[in-house]
mmCIF file of C-alpha atoms and ligand atoms in Angstrom:
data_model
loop_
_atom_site.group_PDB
_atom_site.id
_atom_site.type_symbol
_atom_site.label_atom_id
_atom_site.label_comp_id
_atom_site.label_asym_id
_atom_site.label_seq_id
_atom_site.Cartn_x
_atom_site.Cartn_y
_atom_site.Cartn_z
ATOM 1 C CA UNK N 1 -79.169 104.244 240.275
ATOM 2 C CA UNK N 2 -76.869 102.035 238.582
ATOM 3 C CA UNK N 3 -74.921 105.057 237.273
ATOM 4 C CA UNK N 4 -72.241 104.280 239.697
ATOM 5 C CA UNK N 5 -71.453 101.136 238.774
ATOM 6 C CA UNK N 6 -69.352 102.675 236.376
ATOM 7 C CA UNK N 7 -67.935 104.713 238.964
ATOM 8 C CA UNK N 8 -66.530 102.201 241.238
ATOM 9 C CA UNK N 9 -64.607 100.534 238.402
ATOM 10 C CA UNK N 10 -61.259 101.965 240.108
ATOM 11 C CA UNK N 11 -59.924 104.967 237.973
ATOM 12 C CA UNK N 12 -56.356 103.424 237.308
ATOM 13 C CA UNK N 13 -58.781 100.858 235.106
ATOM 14 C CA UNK N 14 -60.600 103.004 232.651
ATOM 15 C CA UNK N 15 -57.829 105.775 232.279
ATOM 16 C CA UNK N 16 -55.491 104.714 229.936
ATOM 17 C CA UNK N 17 -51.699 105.182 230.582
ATOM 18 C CA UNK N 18 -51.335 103.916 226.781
ATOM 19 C CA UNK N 19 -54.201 103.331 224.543
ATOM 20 C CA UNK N 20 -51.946 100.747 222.626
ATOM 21 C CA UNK N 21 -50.832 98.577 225.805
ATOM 22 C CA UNK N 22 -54.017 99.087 227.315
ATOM 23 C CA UNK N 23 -55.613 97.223 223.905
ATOM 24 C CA UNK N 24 -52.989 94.619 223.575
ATOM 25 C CA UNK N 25 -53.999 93.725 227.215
ATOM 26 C CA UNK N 26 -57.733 93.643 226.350
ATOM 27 C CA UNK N 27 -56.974 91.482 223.543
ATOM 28 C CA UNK N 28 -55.020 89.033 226.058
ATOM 29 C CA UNK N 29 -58.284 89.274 228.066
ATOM 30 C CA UNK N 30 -60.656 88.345 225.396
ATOM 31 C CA UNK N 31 -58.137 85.114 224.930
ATOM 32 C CA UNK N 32 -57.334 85.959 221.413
ATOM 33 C CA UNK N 33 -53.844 86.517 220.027
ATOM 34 C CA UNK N 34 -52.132 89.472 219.210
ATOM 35 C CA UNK N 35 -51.279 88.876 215.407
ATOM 36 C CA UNK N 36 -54.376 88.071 213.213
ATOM 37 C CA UNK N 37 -56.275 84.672 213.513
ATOM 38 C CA UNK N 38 -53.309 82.561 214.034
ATOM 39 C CA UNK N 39 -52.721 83.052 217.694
ATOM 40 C CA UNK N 40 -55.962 83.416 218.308
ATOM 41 C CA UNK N 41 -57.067 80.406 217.097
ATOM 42 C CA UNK N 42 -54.515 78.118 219.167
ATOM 43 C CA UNK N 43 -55.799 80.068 222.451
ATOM 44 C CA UNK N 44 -52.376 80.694 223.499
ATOM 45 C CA UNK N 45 -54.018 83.557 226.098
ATOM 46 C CA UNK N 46 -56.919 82.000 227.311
ATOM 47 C CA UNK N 47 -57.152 81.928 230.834
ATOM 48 C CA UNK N 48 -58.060 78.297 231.175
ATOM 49 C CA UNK N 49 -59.595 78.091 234.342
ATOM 50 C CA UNK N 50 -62.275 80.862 232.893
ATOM 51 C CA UNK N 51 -65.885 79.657 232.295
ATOM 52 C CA UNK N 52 -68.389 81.551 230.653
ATOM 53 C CA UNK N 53 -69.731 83.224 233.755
ATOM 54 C CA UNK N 54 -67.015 84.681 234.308
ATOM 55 C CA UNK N 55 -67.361 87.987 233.872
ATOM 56 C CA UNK N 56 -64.261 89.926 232.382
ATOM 57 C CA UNK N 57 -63.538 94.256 232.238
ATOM 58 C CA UNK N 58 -62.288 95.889 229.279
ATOM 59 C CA UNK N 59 -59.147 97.868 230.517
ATOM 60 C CA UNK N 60 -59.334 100.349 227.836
ATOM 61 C CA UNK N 61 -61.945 102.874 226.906
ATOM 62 C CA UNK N 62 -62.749 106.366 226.119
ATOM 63 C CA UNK N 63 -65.298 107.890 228.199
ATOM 64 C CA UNK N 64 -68.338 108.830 226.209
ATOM 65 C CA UNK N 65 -68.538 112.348 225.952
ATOM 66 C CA UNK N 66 -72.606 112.362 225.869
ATOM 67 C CA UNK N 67 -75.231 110.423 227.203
ATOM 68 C CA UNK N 68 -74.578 110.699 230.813
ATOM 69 C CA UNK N 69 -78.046 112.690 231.216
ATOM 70 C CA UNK N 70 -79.926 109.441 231.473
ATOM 71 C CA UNK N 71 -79.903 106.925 234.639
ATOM 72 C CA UNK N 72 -78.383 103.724 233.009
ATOM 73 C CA UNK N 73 -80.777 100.022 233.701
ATOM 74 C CA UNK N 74 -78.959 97.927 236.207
ATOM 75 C CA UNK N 75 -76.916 95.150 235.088
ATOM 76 C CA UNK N 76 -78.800 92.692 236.277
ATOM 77 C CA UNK N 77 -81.745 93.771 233.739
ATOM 78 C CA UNK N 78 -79.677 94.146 230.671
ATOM 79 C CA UNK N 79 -78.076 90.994 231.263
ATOM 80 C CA UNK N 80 -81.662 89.207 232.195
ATOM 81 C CA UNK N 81 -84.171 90.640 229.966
ATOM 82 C CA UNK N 82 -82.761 89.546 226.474
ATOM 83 C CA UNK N 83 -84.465 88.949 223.300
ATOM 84 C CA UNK N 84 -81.890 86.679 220.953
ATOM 85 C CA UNK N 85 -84.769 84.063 219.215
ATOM 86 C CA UNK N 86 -81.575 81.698 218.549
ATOM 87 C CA UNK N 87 -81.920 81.069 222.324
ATOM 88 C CA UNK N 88 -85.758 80.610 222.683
ATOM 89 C CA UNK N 89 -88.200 83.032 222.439
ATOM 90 C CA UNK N 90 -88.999 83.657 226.101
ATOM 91 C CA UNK N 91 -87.025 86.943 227.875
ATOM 92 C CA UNK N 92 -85.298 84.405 230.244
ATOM 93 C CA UNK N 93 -84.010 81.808 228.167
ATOM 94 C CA UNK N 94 -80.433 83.730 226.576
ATOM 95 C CA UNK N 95 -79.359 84.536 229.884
ATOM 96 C CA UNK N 96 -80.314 80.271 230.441
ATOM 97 C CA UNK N 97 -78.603 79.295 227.469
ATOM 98 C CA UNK N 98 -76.489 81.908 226.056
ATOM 99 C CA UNK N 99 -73.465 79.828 227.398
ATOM 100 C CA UNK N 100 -73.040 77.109 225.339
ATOM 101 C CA UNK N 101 -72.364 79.882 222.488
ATOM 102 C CA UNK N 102 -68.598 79.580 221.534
ATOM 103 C CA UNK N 103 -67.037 83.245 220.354
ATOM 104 C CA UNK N 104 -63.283 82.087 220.345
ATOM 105 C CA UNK N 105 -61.977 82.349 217.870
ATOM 106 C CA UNK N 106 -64.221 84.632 216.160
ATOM 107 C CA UNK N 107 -64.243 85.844 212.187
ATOM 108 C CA UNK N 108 -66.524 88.306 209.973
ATOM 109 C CA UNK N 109 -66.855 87.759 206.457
ATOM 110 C CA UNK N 110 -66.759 90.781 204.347
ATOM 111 C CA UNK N 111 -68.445 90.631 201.244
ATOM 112 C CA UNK N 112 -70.303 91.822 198.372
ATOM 113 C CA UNK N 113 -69.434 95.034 196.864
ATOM 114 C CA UNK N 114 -66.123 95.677 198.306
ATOM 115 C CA UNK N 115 -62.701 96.561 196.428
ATOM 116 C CA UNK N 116 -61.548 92.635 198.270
ATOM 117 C CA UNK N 117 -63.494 90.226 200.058
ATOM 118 C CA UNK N 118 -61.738 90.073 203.864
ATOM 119 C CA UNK N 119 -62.218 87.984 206.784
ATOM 120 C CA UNK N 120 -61.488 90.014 209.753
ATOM 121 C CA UNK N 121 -60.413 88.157 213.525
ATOM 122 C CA UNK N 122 -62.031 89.518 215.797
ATOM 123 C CA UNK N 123 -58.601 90.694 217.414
ATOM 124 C CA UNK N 124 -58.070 92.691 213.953
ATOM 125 C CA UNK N 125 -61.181 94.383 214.797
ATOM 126 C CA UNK N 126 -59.908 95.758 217.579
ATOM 127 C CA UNK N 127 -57.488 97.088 216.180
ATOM 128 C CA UNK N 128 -59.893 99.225 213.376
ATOM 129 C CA UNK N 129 -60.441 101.980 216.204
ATOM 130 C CA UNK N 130 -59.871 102.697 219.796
ATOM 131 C CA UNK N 131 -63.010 101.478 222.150
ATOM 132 C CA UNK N 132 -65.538 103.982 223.281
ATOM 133 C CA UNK N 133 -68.216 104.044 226.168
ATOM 134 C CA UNK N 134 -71.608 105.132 224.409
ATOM 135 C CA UNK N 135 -74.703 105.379 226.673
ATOM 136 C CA UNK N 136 -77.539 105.034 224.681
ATOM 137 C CA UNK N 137 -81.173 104.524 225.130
ATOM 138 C CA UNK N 138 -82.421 101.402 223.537
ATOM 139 C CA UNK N 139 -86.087 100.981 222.685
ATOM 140 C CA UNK N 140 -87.362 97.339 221.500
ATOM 141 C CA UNK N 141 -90.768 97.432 219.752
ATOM 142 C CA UNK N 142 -92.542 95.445 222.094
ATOM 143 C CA UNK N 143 -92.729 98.612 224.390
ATOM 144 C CA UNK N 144 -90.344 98.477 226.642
ATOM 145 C CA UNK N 145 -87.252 100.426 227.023
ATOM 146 C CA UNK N 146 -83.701 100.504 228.769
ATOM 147 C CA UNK N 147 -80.516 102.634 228.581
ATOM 148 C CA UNK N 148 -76.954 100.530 228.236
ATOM 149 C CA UNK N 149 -73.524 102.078 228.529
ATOM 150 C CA UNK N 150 -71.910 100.276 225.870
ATOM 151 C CA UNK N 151 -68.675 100.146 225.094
ATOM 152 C CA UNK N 152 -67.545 99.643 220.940
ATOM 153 C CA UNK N 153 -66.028 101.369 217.731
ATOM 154 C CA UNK N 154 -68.077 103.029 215.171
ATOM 155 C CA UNK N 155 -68.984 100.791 212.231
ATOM 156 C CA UNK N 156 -68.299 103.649 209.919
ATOM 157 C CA UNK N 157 -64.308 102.939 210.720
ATOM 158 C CA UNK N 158 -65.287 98.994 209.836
ATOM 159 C CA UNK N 159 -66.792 100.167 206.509
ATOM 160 C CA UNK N 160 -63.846 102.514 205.810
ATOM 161 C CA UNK N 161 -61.420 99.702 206.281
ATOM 162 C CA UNK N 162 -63.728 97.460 204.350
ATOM 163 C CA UNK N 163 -63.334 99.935 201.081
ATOM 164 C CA UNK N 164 -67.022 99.348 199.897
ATOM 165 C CA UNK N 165 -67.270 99.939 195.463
ATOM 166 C CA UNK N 166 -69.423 102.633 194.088
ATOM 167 C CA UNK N 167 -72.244 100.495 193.699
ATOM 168 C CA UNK N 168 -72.486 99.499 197.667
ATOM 169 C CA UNK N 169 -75.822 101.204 198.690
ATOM 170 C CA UNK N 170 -76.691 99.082 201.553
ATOM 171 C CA UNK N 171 -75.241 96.834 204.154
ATOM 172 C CA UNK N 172 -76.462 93.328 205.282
ATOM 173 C CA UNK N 173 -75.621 92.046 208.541
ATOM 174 C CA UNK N 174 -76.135 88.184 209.434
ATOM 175 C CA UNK N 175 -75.744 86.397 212.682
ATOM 176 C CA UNK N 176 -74.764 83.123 213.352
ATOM 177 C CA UNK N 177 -76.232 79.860 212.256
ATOM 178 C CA UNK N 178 -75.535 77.078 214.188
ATOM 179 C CA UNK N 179 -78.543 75.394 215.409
ATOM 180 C CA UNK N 180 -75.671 72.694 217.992
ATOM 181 C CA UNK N 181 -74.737 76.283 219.656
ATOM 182 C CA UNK N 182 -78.087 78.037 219.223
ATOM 183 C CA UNK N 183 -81.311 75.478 220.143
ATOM 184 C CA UNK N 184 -83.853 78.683 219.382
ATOM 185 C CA UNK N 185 -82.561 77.841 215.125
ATOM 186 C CA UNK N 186 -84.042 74.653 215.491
ATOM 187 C CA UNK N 187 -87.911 75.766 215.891
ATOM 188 C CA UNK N 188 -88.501 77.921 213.078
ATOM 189 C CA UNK N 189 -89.691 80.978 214.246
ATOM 190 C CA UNK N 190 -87.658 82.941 211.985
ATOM 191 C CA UNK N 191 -85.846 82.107 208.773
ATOM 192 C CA UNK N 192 -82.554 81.367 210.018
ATOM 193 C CA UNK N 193 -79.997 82.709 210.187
ATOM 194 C CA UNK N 194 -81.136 86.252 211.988
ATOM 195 C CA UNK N 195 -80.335 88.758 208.792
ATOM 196 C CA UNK N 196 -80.358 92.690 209.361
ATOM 197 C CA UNK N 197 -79.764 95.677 206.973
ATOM 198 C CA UNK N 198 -79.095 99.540 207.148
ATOM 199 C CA UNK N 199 -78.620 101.913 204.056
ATOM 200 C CA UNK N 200 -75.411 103.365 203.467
ATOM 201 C CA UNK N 201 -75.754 106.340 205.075
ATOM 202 C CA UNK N 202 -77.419 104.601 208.207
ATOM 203 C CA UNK N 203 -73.980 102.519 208.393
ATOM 204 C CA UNK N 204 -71.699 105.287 208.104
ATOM 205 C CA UNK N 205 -73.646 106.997 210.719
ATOM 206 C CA UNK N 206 -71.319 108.339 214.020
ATOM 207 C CA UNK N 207 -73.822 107.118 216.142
ATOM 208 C CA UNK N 208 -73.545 103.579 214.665
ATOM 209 C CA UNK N 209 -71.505 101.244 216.818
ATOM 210 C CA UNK N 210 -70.338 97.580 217.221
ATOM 211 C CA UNK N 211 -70.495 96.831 220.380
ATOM 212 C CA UNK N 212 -68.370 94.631 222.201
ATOM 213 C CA UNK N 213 -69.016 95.236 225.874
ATOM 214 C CA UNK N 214 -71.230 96.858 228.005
ATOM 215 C CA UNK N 215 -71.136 98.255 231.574
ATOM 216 C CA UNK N 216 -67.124 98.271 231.173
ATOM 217 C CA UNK N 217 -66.994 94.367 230.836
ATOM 218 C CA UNK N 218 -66.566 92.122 227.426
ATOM 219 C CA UNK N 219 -70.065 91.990 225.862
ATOM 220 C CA UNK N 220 -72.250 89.197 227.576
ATOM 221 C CA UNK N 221 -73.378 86.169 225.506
ATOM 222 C CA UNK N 222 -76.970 86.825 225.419
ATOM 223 C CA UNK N 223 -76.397 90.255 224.975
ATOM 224 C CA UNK N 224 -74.920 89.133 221.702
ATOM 225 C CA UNK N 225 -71.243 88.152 222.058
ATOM 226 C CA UNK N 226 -68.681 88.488 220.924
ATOM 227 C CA UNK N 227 -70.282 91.916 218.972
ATOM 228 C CA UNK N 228 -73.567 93.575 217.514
ATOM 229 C CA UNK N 229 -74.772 95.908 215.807
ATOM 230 C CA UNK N 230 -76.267 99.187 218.044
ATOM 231 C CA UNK N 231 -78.605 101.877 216.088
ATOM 232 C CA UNK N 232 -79.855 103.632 218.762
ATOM 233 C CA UNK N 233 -82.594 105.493 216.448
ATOM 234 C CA UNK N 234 -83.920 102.480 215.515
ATOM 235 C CA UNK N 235 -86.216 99.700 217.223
ATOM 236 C CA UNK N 236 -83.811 96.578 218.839
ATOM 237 C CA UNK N 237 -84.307 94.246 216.270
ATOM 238 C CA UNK N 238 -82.210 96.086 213.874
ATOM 239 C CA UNK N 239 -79.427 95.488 216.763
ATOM 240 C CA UNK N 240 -78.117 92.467 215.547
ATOM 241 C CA UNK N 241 -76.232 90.090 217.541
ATOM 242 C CA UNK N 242 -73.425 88.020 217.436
ATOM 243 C CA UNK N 243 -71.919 89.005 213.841
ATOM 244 C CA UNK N 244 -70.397 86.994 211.045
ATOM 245 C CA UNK N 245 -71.006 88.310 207.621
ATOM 246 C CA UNK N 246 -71.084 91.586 206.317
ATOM 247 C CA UNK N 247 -72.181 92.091 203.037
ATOM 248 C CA UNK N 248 -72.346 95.045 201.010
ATOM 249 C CA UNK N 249 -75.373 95.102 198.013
ATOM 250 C CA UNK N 250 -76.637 97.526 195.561
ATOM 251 C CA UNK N 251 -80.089 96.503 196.600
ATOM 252 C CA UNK N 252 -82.565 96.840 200.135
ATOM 253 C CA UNK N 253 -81.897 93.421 202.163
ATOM 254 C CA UNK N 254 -84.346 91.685 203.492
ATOM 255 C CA UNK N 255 -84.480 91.519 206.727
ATOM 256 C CA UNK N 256 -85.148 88.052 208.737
ATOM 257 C CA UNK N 257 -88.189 90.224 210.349
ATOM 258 C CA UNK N 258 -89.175 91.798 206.898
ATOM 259 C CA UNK N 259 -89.724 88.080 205.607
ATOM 260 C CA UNK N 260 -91.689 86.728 208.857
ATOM 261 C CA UNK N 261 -94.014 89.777 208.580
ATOM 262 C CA UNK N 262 -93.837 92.453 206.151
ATOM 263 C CA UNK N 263 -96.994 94.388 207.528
ATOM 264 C CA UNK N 264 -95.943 94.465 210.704
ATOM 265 C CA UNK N 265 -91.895 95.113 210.331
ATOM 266 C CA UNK N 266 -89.787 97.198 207.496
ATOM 267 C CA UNK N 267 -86.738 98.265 206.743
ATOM 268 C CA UNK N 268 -86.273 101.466 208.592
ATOM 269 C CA UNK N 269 -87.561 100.678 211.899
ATOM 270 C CA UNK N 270 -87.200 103.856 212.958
ATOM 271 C CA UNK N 271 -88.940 104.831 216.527
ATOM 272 C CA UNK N 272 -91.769 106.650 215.632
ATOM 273 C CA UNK N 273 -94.055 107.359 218.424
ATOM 274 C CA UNK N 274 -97.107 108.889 215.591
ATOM 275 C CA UNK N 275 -96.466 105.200 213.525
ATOM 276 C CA UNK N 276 -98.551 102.207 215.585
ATOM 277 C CA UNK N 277 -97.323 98.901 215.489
ATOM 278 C CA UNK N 278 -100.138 96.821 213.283
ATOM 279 C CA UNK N 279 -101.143 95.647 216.706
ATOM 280 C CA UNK N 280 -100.553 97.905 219.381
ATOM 281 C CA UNK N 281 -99.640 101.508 219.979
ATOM 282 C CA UNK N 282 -95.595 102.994 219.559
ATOM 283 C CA UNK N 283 -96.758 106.462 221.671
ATOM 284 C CA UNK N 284 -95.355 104.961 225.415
ATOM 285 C CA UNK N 285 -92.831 102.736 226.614
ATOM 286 C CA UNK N 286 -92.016 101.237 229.482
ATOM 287 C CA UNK N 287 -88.449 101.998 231.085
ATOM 288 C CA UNK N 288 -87.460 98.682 232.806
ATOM 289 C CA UNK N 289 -85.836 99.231 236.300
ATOM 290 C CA UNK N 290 -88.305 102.298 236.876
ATOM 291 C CA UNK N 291 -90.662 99.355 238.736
ATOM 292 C CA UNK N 292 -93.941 97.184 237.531
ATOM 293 C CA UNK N 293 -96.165 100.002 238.680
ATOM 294 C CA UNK N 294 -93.980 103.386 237.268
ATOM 295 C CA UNK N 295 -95.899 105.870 234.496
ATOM 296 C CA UNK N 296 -95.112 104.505 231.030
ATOM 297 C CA UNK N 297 -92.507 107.349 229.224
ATOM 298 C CA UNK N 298 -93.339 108.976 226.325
ATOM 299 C CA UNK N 299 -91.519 107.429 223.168
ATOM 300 C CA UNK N 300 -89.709 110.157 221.707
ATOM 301 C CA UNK N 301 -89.067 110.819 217.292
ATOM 302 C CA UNK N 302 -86.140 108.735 216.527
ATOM 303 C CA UNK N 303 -85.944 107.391 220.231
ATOM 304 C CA UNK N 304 -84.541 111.287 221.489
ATOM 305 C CA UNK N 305 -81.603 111.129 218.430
ATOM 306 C CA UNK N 306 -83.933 112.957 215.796
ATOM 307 C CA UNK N 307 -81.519 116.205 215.851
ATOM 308 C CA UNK N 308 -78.227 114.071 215.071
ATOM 309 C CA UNK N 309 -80.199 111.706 212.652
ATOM 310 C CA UNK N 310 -83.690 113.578 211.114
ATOM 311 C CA UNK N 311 -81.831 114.894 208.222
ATOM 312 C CA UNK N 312 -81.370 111.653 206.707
ATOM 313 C CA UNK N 313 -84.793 111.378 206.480
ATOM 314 C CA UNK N 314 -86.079 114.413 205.133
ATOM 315 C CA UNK N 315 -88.802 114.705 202.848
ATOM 316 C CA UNK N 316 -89.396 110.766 203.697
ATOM 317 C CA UNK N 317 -93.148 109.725 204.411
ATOM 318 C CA UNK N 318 -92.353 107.547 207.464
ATOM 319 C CA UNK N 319 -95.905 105.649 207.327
ATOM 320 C CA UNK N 320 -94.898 104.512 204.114
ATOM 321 C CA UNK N 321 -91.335 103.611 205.175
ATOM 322 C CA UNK N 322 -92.061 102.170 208.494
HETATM 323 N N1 MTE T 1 -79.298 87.476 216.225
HETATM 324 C C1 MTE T 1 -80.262 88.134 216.887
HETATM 325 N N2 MTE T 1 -80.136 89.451 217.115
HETATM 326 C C2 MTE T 1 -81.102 90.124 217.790
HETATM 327 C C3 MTE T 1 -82.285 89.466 218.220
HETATM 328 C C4 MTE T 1 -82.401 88.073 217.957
HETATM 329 O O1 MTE T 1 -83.395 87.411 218.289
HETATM 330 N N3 MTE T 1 -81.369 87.443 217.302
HETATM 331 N N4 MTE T 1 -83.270 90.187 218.864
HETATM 332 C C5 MTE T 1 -83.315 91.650 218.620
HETATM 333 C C6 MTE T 1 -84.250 92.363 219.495
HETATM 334 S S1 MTE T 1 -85.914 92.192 219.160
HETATM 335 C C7 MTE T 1 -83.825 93.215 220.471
HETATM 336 S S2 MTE T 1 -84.924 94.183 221.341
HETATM 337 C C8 MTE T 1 -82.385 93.309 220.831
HETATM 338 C C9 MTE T 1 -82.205 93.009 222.300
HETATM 339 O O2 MTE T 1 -80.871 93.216 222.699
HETATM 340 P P1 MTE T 1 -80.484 93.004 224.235
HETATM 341 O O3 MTE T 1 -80.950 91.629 224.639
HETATM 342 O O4 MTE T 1 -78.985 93.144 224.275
HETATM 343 O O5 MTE T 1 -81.180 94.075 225.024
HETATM 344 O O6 MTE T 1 -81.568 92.402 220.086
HETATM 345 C C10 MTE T 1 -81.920 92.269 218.726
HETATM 346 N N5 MTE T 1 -80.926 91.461 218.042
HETATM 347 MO MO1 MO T 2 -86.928 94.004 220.215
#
């Protein structure tokens, strides 16, 4: 259905006559500078009569070379149907509110067990690796499913720039706090700020992006602007949004969902269609788009991504680590 969408993004648009211009002029787009966080902080290329409706296309991207099997969720769903608690709890309320979220300029913290700490501009982390469409199907605990054609780098190239120590076994992943730009952070429903984790190997994962678009456009601001974290293996919570520290530890984090409820949520969070949910089964899902009344899907091991990512789990008992 909402395949085409792609499709009628005019060819001279997504085929790149020079990777290098083609980035320099998404940069321009995003209204951050060329070199480092000095232009972009004075906004010298933001296009000043832009609000944040505006939606704005990424000129430069590879194609993905897989995914393309599945019928991507409309736009109007992925943009609509959000969960991002800093926002309120209810489905409607990022798209409602998302707005008032400022992501220029834009840093990450790197920290922890790395060679040198580093704050990267967002513009720098452009510049780690040339932007790729991935189409991936997303499945959020709750049930329900959708498949987004995002567009990012892999965070493995992040990590590699990063130079992690010997002792960096997992990474930690924290979102924003700023309860005057996020109203959700002032009702505590989670500890704030919204922390995530992955184990090394997890990270450096090929199928591990940060995204920073979707559906050929710069990433929307309840769809966690100006980039997240996307695991497709793994439930959506572990898809964290809106990124400012990375840290790098010898020990498991915990995760913002592992403190609320350690029954119910762990660290893996892998999709598991044979491990319930404390309260309700993992075996169906919901595809949203496919209509109110369509058959629920079956869940698949490792949402469908078991034969790239299984091996990392072998000889695991995935009850225990749920
Ligand atoms: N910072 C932050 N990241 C978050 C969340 C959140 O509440 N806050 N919700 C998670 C959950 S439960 C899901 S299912 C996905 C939803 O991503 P989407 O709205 O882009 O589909 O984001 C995840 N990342
Ligand atoms: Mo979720």
């Amino acid at each position: 259905m909402s395949r085409n969408r792609i499709d009628k993004i005019p060819a001279t648009e997504i085929t790149p006559k020079s990777v290098h211009d083609d980035r320099r002029d998404f940069i321009r787009k995003l209204g951050v500078g060329l070199i480092g966080g000095i232009a972009a902080s004075s906004g010298l290329f933001q296009d000043a009569s832009a609000t944040s409706s505006d939606r704005q296309k990424i000129t430069s991207y590879r194609k993905s070379s897989y995914g393309h099997e599945e019928t991507t969720t409309p736009y109007e769903d992925i943009t609509s149907y959000n969960n991002f608690y800093e926002f309120g709890t209810s489905k409607s309320d990022p798209a409602a509110s998302a707005s008032r979220l400022i992501t220029m300029p834009w840093t990450i913290s790197i920290e922890g067990q790395v060679r040198k700490p580093k704050i990267l501009g967002f513009d720098d982390l452009l510049r780690l690796a040339p932007l790729e469409e991935r189409i991936y199907r997303m499945r959020c605990v709750e049930g329900w499913s959708m498949v987004i054609p995002w567009i990012g780098l892999p965070l493995a190239d992040l990590i590699k720039w990063a130079e992690p120590t010997g002792n960096a076994k997992f990474v930690e992943f924290v979102s924003l706090d700023n309860p005057a730009m996020m109203p959700g952070q002032n009702l505590h429903v989670l500890d704030w700020p919204y922390t995530e984790g992955l184990r090394m190997d997890e990270a450096m994962h090929p199928l591990t992006i940060l995204a920073v678009g979707l559906y050929g456009e710069v990433l929307p601001k309840q769809n966690g602007a100006p980039v997240r974290l996307v695991v497709p293996w793994k439930y959506g919570f572990k898809g964290i949004k809106s990124i400012v520290k990375i840290r790098f530890t010898e020990h498991m984090p915990v995760s913002s969902w592992m403190k609320a409820n350690p029954r119910e949520y762990g660290f893996y969070s892998n999709v598991n269609p044979s491990v319930d949910h404390p309260r309700w089964s993992q075996a169906t899902e919901r595809r949203i788009g496919d209509g109110l009344f369509a058959k629920r899907r079956k869940t698949m091991l490792f949402n469908g991504y078991a034969e790239q990512v299984g091996q990392m789990y072998s000889g695991m008992d995935m009850r225990k680590y749920f």
